[in-house]
């Protein structure tokens, strides 16, 4: 049983978009890391069309937190109820509801409710959770509004692609190269600086300076979640270059009967208002898509080739 009293928060936003569009954004939790600033990664563990179980990673008051969440989706009522089955301290219980109300003129009202208890109900812990709920809820609702009101143009703004190489070497050596990101300034020419914190095993927080083909430097900040047994590293940039509103990605190492396939996957939301400022007068979204595809693809392919060389040369030495 919960040991503290129940605390409640409520946040809402009016959206100039149809209720069905808004509900679609909140129902697809796997895409939240690309669309919502606090969310780092979401794994859908189970889903039968109504009941859903998710493993979620998100930032809260500057910390990376993780929990298991159960959701019940009701698309007819445009309502989603959720509760955390494995909350992280100081949260003891966390329940909530998303509701989307249709308004006249094709607009909608989105409301997010949280009910939670805190172990021991200490004021400092309660304040921490309230602050996290407030800042994350505001960020999520603001971005849902921004995305829903540009819904018809999302196909132009969102860009997803991948590059891959084949490696004749052990998957473990490839993964090791991708995991040891702190060593990248010594191993990868386009990485000039990298600061890494890994307080929890497999949860890496990093700040990195990279060089593009034209010699310009970009500083990014990212959170990486590492799954060594699955050969996967997923990440979200929490501070992006000017052209990108959001950037998520994944490194995956996939062994098969002939060797290893290593894949670098990227998903990006372009920042339309920055296109001409960054790329020059007359540049449009098509220009920005080509530029981002080439810049990200060039750097990730270079990293893949170096991982390949690392794994294959180690085998030759042995």
Protein backbone atom coordinates (compact mmCIF):
# COMPACT_ATOMS: atom_id res chain seq x y z
CA UNK A 1 0.00 0.00 0.00
CA UNK A 2 1.18 3.58 -0.69
CA UNK A 3 2.71 5.20 2.37
CA UNK A 4 2.07 8.83 1.42
CA UNK A 5 -0.85 10.96 0.40
CA UNK A 6 -1.85 11.22 -3.26
CA UNK A 7 -0.59 14.28 -5.12
CA UNK A 8 -2.27 15.42 -8.34
CA UNK A 9 -1.20 17.55 -11.27
CA UNK A 10 -3.16 18.65 -14.32
CA UNK A 11 -1.88 20.18 -17.57
CA UNK A 12 -3.80 20.99 -20.71
CA UNK A 13 -3.35 22.71 -24.06
CA UNK A 14 -5.66 23.80 -26.86
CA UNK A 15 -4.61 22.44 -30.23
CA UNK A 16 -5.64 23.76 -33.64
CA UNK A 17 -5.94 20.25 -35.04
CA UNK A 18 -8.50 17.45 -35.15
CA UNK A 19 -8.85 15.30 -32.04
CA UNK A 20 -8.00 12.17 -34.02
CA UNK A 21 -4.66 13.64 -35.06
CA UNK A 22 -3.79 14.53 -31.47
CA UNK A 23 -4.83 11.10 -30.20
CA UNK A 24 -2.68 9.44 -32.85
CA UNK A 25 0.40 11.25 -31.54
CA UNK A 26 -0.12 10.25 -27.91
CA UNK A 27 -1.09 6.66 -28.74
CA UNK A 28 2.16 5.90 -30.63
CA UNK A 29 4.53 5.92 -27.65
CA UNK A 30 7.39 4.26 -29.56
CA UNK A 31 7.81 7.49 -31.56
CA UNK A 32 7.80 9.75 -28.50
CA UNK A 33 11.61 10.04 -28.32
CA UNK A 34 11.61 11.68 -31.75
CA UNK A 35 8.63 13.92 -31.01
CA UNK A 36 8.81 14.78 -27.28
CA UNK A 37 11.88 16.42 -25.70
CA UNK A 38 11.98 14.53 -22.34
CA UNK A 39 11.67 11.02 -23.84
CA UNK A 40 14.90 9.21 -24.66
CA UNK A 41 13.77 5.72 -25.65
CA UNK A 42 10.62 3.57 -25.52
CA UNK A 43 10.49 -0.22 -25.93
CA UNK A 44 7.04 -1.71 -26.56
CA UNK A 45 7.08 -4.99 -24.61
CA UNK A 46 3.46 -6.08 -25.17
CA UNK A 47 0.42 -4.75 -27.06
CA UNK A 48 -2.88 -6.43 -27.91
CA UNK A 49 -4.53 -3.38 -29.45
CA UNK A 50 -5.84 -2.12 -26.11
CA UNK A 51 -3.49 -3.10 -23.30
CA UNK A 52 0.15 -2.11 -23.66
CA UNK A 53 3.31 -2.57 -21.62
CA UNK A 54 6.23 -0.21 -22.19
CA UNK A 55 9.79 0.19 -20.92
CA UNK A 56 10.53 3.91 -20.94
CA UNK A 57 13.60 6.09 -20.48
CA UNK A 58 13.25 9.86 -20.07
CA UNK A 59 14.99 12.83 -18.57
CA UNK A 60 13.55 14.29 -15.37
CA UNK A 61 15.09 17.34 -13.71
CA UNK A 62 18.29 16.65 -15.62
CA UNK A 63 18.48 12.96 -14.66
CA UNK A 64 17.84 9.92 -16.85
CA UNK A 65 15.06 7.82 -15.32
CA UNK A 66 13.55 4.49 -16.38
CA UNK A 67 10.36 2.61 -15.54
CA UNK A 68 7.83 0.07 -16.79
CA UNK A 69 4.46 1.51 -17.72
CA UNK A 70 1.10 -0.18 -18.38
CA UNK A 71 -1.31 1.66 -20.67
CA UNK A 72 -4.93 1.08 -21.67
CA UNK A 73 -5.87 2.72 -24.95
CA UNK A 74 -9.45 3.73 -25.78
CA UNK A 75 -9.44 5.30 -29.27
CA UNK A 76 -13.24 5.72 -29.35
CA UNK A 77 -13.19 7.88 -26.23
CA UNK A 78 -9.74 9.22 -27.14
CA UNK A 79 -8.49 8.37 -23.70
CA UNK A 80 -5.33 6.59 -22.50
CA UNK A 81 -4.85 5.52 -18.89
CA UNK A 82 -1.41 4.56 -17.60
CA UNK A 83 0.37 3.51 -14.45
CA UNK A 84 3.96 2.73 -13.64
CA UNK A 85 4.44 -0.85 -12.46
CA UNK A 86 8.10 -0.36 -11.56
CA UNK A 87 8.52 3.30 -10.62
CA UNK A 88 11.92 4.68 -9.71
CA UNK A 89 12.48 6.30 -6.30
CA UNK A 90 11.36 8.62 -4.88
CA UNK A 91 8.15 7.81 -6.80
CA UNK A 92 6.14 5.13 -5.00
CA UNK A 93 3.08 5.03 -7.29
CA UNK A 94 2.29 6.92 -10.51
CA UNK A 95 -1.00 6.87 -12.38
CA UNK A 96 -2.27 9.16 -15.08
CA UNK A 97 -4.64 9.83 -17.95
CA UNK A 98 -4.41 11.43 -21.37
CA UNK A 99 -7.74 12.75 -22.75
CA UNK A 100 -8.47 14.46 -26.05
CA UNK A 101 -11.73 16.43 -26.31
CA UNK A 102 -13.10 17.48 -29.68
CA UNK A 103 -13.85 21.18 -29.84
CA UNK A 104 -15.91 23.24 -32.33
CA UNK A 105 -14.19 24.21 -35.55
CA UNK A 106 -12.00 21.13 -35.76
CA UNK A 107 -9.85 22.01 -32.74
CA UNK A 108 -9.23 19.93 -29.62
CA UNK A 109 -8.30 20.13 -25.95
CA UNK A 110 -5.56 17.79 -24.72
CA UNK A 111 -5.32 17.15 -20.97
CA UNK A 112 -2.71 15.19 -19.04
CA UNK A 113 -3.41 14.16 -15.42
CA UNK A 114 -0.96 12.63 -12.94
CA UNK A 115 -1.75 11.05 -9.55
CA UNK A 116 1.29 9.97 -7.56
CA UNK A 117 2.59 9.11 -4.12
CA UNK A 118 6.12 9.54 -2.81
CA UNK A 119 7.80 7.17 -0.37
CA UNK A 120 7.84 8.81 3.06
CA UNK A 121 6.09 11.88 1.59
CA UNK A 122 9.16 13.99 2.31
CA UNK A 123 8.58 17.59 1.10
CA UNK A 124 11.84 17.71 -0.89
CA UNK A 125 10.98 14.47 -2.70
CA UNK A 126 7.42 15.61 -3.39
CA UNK A 127 8.74 18.89 -4.80
CA UNK A 128 11.20 16.96 -7.02
CA UNK A 129 8.43 14.81 -8.52
CA UNK A 130 6.05 17.76 -8.93
CA UNK A 131 8.76 19.73 -10.72
CA UNK A 132 9.54 16.80 -13.03
CA UNK A 133 5.84 16.27 -13.83
CA UNK A 134 5.36 19.96 -14.50
CA UNK A 135 8.37 20.50 -16.75
CA UNK A 136 7.98 17.24 -18.69
CA UNK A 137 4.22 17.62 -19.11
CA UNK A 138 4.60 21.17 -20.43
CA UNK A 139 7.32 20.08 -22.85
CA UNK A 140 5.25 17.13 -24.10
CA UNK A 141 2.04 19.11 -24.53
CA UNK A 142 3.80 22.01 -26.26
CA UNK A 143 5.42 19.65 -28.72
CA UNK A 144 2.20 17.71 -29.37
CA UNK A 145 0.53 21.02 -30.18
CA UNK A 146 3.39 22.03 -32.47
CA UNK A 147 3.40 18.69 -34.30
CA UNK A 148 -0.36 18.30 -34.60
CA UNK A 149 -0.75 21.77 -36.04
CA UNK A 150 1.82 20.86 -38.73
CA UNK A 151 0.42 17.37 -39.26
CA UNK A 152 -0.09 17.67 -43.02
CA UNK A 153 3.57 18.63 -43.46
CA UNK A 154 5.21 16.07 -41.16
CA UNK A 155 6.25 13.91 -44.12
CA UNK A 156 8.40 16.82 -45.31
CA UNK A 157 9.82 17.55 -41.87
CA UNK A 158 10.60 13.99 -40.72
CA UNK A 159 13.50 12.14 -42.29
CA UNK A 160 14.50 8.51 -41.54
CA UNK A 161 17.27 6.49 -43.15
CA UNK A 162 19.99 3.96 -42.43
CA UNK A 163 23.45 2.93 -43.61
CA UNK A 164 25.12 -0.43 -43.10
CA UNK A 165 28.33 -2.38 -43.65
CA UNK A 166 29.17 -6.07 -43.53
CA UNK A 167 31.94 -7.25 -41.23
CA UNK A 168 33.86 -10.51 -41.37
CA UNK A 169 34.63 -10.51 -37.70
CA UNK A 170 33.08 -11.08 -34.26
CA UNK A 171 29.97 -9.10 -33.37
CA UNK A 172 31.45 -8.57 -29.88
CA UNK A 173 34.38 -6.57 -31.27
CA UNK A 174 32.10 -4.40 -33.40
CA UNK A 175 29.82 -3.69 -30.45
CA UNK A 176 32.83 -2.94 -28.24
CA UNK A 177 34.03 -0.29 -30.70
CA UNK A 178 30.60 1.38 -30.76
CA UNK A 179 30.19 1.14 -26.98
CA UNK A 180 33.60 2.63 -26.06
CA UNK A 181 32.47 6.06 -27.13
CA UNK A 182 34.90 7.78 -24.74
CA UNK A 183 37.73 6.57 -27.00
CA UNK A 184 36.22 7.96 -30.20
CA UNK A 185 38.33 11.18 -30.31
CA UNK A 186 41.40 8.93 -30.66
CA UNK A 187 39.72 6.53 -33.09
CA UNK A 188 37.39 8.58 -35.31
CA UNK A 189 38.80 11.58 -37.25
CA UNK A 190 35.54 13.58 -37.36
CA UNK A 191 35.15 13.45 -33.53
CA UNK A 192 37.31 16.16 -31.99
CA UNK A 193 36.03 16.09 -28.37
CA UNK A 194 33.84 13.82 -26.27
CA UNK A 195 32.95 13.99 -22.59
CA UNK A 196 31.19 10.94 -21.13
CA UNK A 197 29.31 10.15 -17.92
CA UNK A 198 28.06 6.63 -17.18
CA UNK A 199 26.80 6.58 -13.61
CA UNK A 200 24.45 3.66 -14.35
CA UNK A 201 25.83 0.79 -16.46
CA UNK A 202 24.65 1.10 -20.04
CA UNK A 203 23.22 4.62 -19.65
CA UNK A 204 25.70 7.02 -21.23
CA UNK A 205 25.39 10.81 -21.20
CA UNK A 206 27.78 12.49 -23.61
CA UNK A 207 28.77 15.82 -25.11
CA UNK A 208 30.58 15.65 -28.44
CA UNK A 209 32.16 17.96 -31.01
CA UNK A 210 32.13 16.70 -34.59
CA UNK A 211 33.47 18.08 -37.85
CA UNK A 212 31.53 18.14 -41.14
CA UNK A 213 32.97 17.90 -44.64
CA UNK A 214 33.15 21.70 -44.96
CA UNK A 215 35.23 21.95 -41.78
CA UNK A 216 32.50 23.39 -39.57
CA UNK A 217 32.13 22.07 -36.03
CA UNK A 218 28.92 20.97 -34.30
CA UNK A 219 28.43 20.38 -30.60
CA UNK A 220 25.79 17.84 -29.65
CA UNK A 221 24.64 16.32 -26.38
CA UNK A 222 23.14 12.84 -26.28
CA UNK A 223 21.83 10.10 -24.04
CA UNK A 224 22.67 6.53 -25.11
CA UNK A 225 20.97 3.38 -23.81
CA UNK A 226 23.09 0.27 -24.40
CA UNK A 227 21.76 -3.29 -24.80
CA UNK A 228 24.92 -5.44 -25.08
CA UNK A 229 23.11 -8.80 -25.20
CA UNK A 230 20.96 -7.57 -28.10
CA UNK A 231 23.85 -5.81 -29.87
CA UNK A 232 22.00 -2.48 -29.83
CA UNK A 233 22.78 1.07 -28.75
CA UNK A 234 19.94 3.58 -29.04
CA UNK A 235 20.40 7.28 -28.52
CA UNK A 236 18.70 10.63 -28.48
CA UNK A 237 20.39 13.96 -29.01
CA UNK A 238 19.29 16.31 -26.25
CA UNK A 239 21.13 19.25 -27.85
CA UNK A 240 21.05 19.24 -31.65
CA UNK A 241 22.66 21.21 -34.50
CA UNK A 242 20.66 24.16 -35.80
CA UNK A 243 18.98 22.33 -38.68
CA UNK A 244 17.50 19.60 -36.50
CA UNK A 245 14.63 19.98 -34.08
CA UNK A 246 15.12 16.38 -32.94
CA UNK A 247 17.45 13.48 -33.73
CA UNK A 248 17.24 9.88 -32.55
CA UNK A 249 19.19 6.88 -33.76
CA UNK A 250 20.37 3.35 -33.22
CA UNK A 251 23.53 1.30 -33.77
CA UNK A 252 22.72 -2.38 -34.24
CA UNK A 253 25.06 -5.35 -34.67
CA UNK A 254 23.30 -8.29 -36.34
CA UNK A 255 25.20 -11.57 -36.75
CA UNK A 256 24.18 -14.07 -39.43
CA UNK A 257 25.61 -17.16 -41.11
CA UNK A 258 28.12 -15.18 -43.21
CA UNK A 259 29.36 -12.61 -40.69
CA UNK A 260 27.92 -9.47 -39.17
CA UNK A 261 25.74 -6.67 -40.50
CA UNK A 262 26.20 -3.36 -38.69
CA UNK A 263 23.50 -0.73 -39.15
CA UNK A 264 23.39 2.97 -38.28
CA UNK A 265 19.79 4.26 -38.25
CA UNK A 266 18.76 7.93 -37.99
CA UNK A 267 15.42 9.71 -37.55
CA UNK A 268 15.30 13.50 -37.69
CA UNK A 269 12.73 16.29 -37.39
CA UNK A 270 13.97 19.28 -39.38
CA UNK A 271 13.83 22.81 -37.96
CA UNK A 272 12.20 24.62 -40.87
CA UNK A 273 12.80 28.14 -39.58
CA UNK A 274 16.57 27.53 -39.59
CA UNK A 275 16.88 26.25 -43.16
CA UNK A 276 17.70 29.52 -44.95
CA UNK A 277 19.78 30.81 -42.04
CA UNK A 278 22.00 27.72 -42.14
CA UNK A 279 21.98 26.82 -45.84
CA UNK A 280 21.50 30.22 -47.47
CA UNK A 281 18.75 32.22 -49.14
CA UNK A 282 16.45 30.13 -51.30
CA UNK A 283 17.18 26.84 -49.53
CA UNK A 284 14.05 24.80 -48.86
CA UNK A 285 13.13 21.64 -46.98
CA UNK A 286 14.21 19.44 -49.88
CA UNK A 287 17.65 21.06 -49.74
CA UNK A 288 17.78 20.55 -45.97
CA UNK A 289 16.78 16.88 -46.30
CA UNK A 290 19.60 16.23 -48.75
CA UNK A 291 22.13 18.11 -46.62
CA UNK A 292 21.21 16.32 -43.37
CA UNK A 293 21.09 12.93 -45.09
CA UNK A 294 24.56 13.43 -46.55
CA UNK A 295 26.11 14.92 -43.39
CA UNK A 296 24.77 12.31 -40.97
CA UNK A 297 25.26 9.46 -43.41
CA UNK A 298 28.86 10.45 -44.12
CA UNK A 299 29.83 10.51 -40.45
CA UNK A 300 27.96 7.36 -39.44
CA UNK A 301 29.31 5.43 -42.43
CA UNK A 302 32.83 6.52 -41.50
CA UNK A 303 32.22 5.20 -37.98
CA UNK A 304 30.86 1.92 -39.34
CA UNK A 305 33.91 1.46 -41.55
CA UNK A 306 36.23 2.05 -38.60
CA UNK A 307 34.30 -0.46 -36.50
CA UNK A 308 34.63 -2.93 -39.37
CA UNK A 309 38.39 -2.34 -39.58
CA UNK A 310 38.72 -2.74 -35.81
CA UNK A 311 36.96 -6.12 -35.79
CA UNK A 312 38.59 -7.52 -38.92
CA UNK A 313 42.12 -6.42 -38.06
CA UNK A 314 41.82 -7.97 -34.58
CA UNK A 315 41.02 -11.30 -36.21
CA UNK A 316 44.04 -11.06 -38.50
CA UNK A 317 46.32 -10.30 -35.53
CA UNK A 318 45.02 -13.35 -33.65
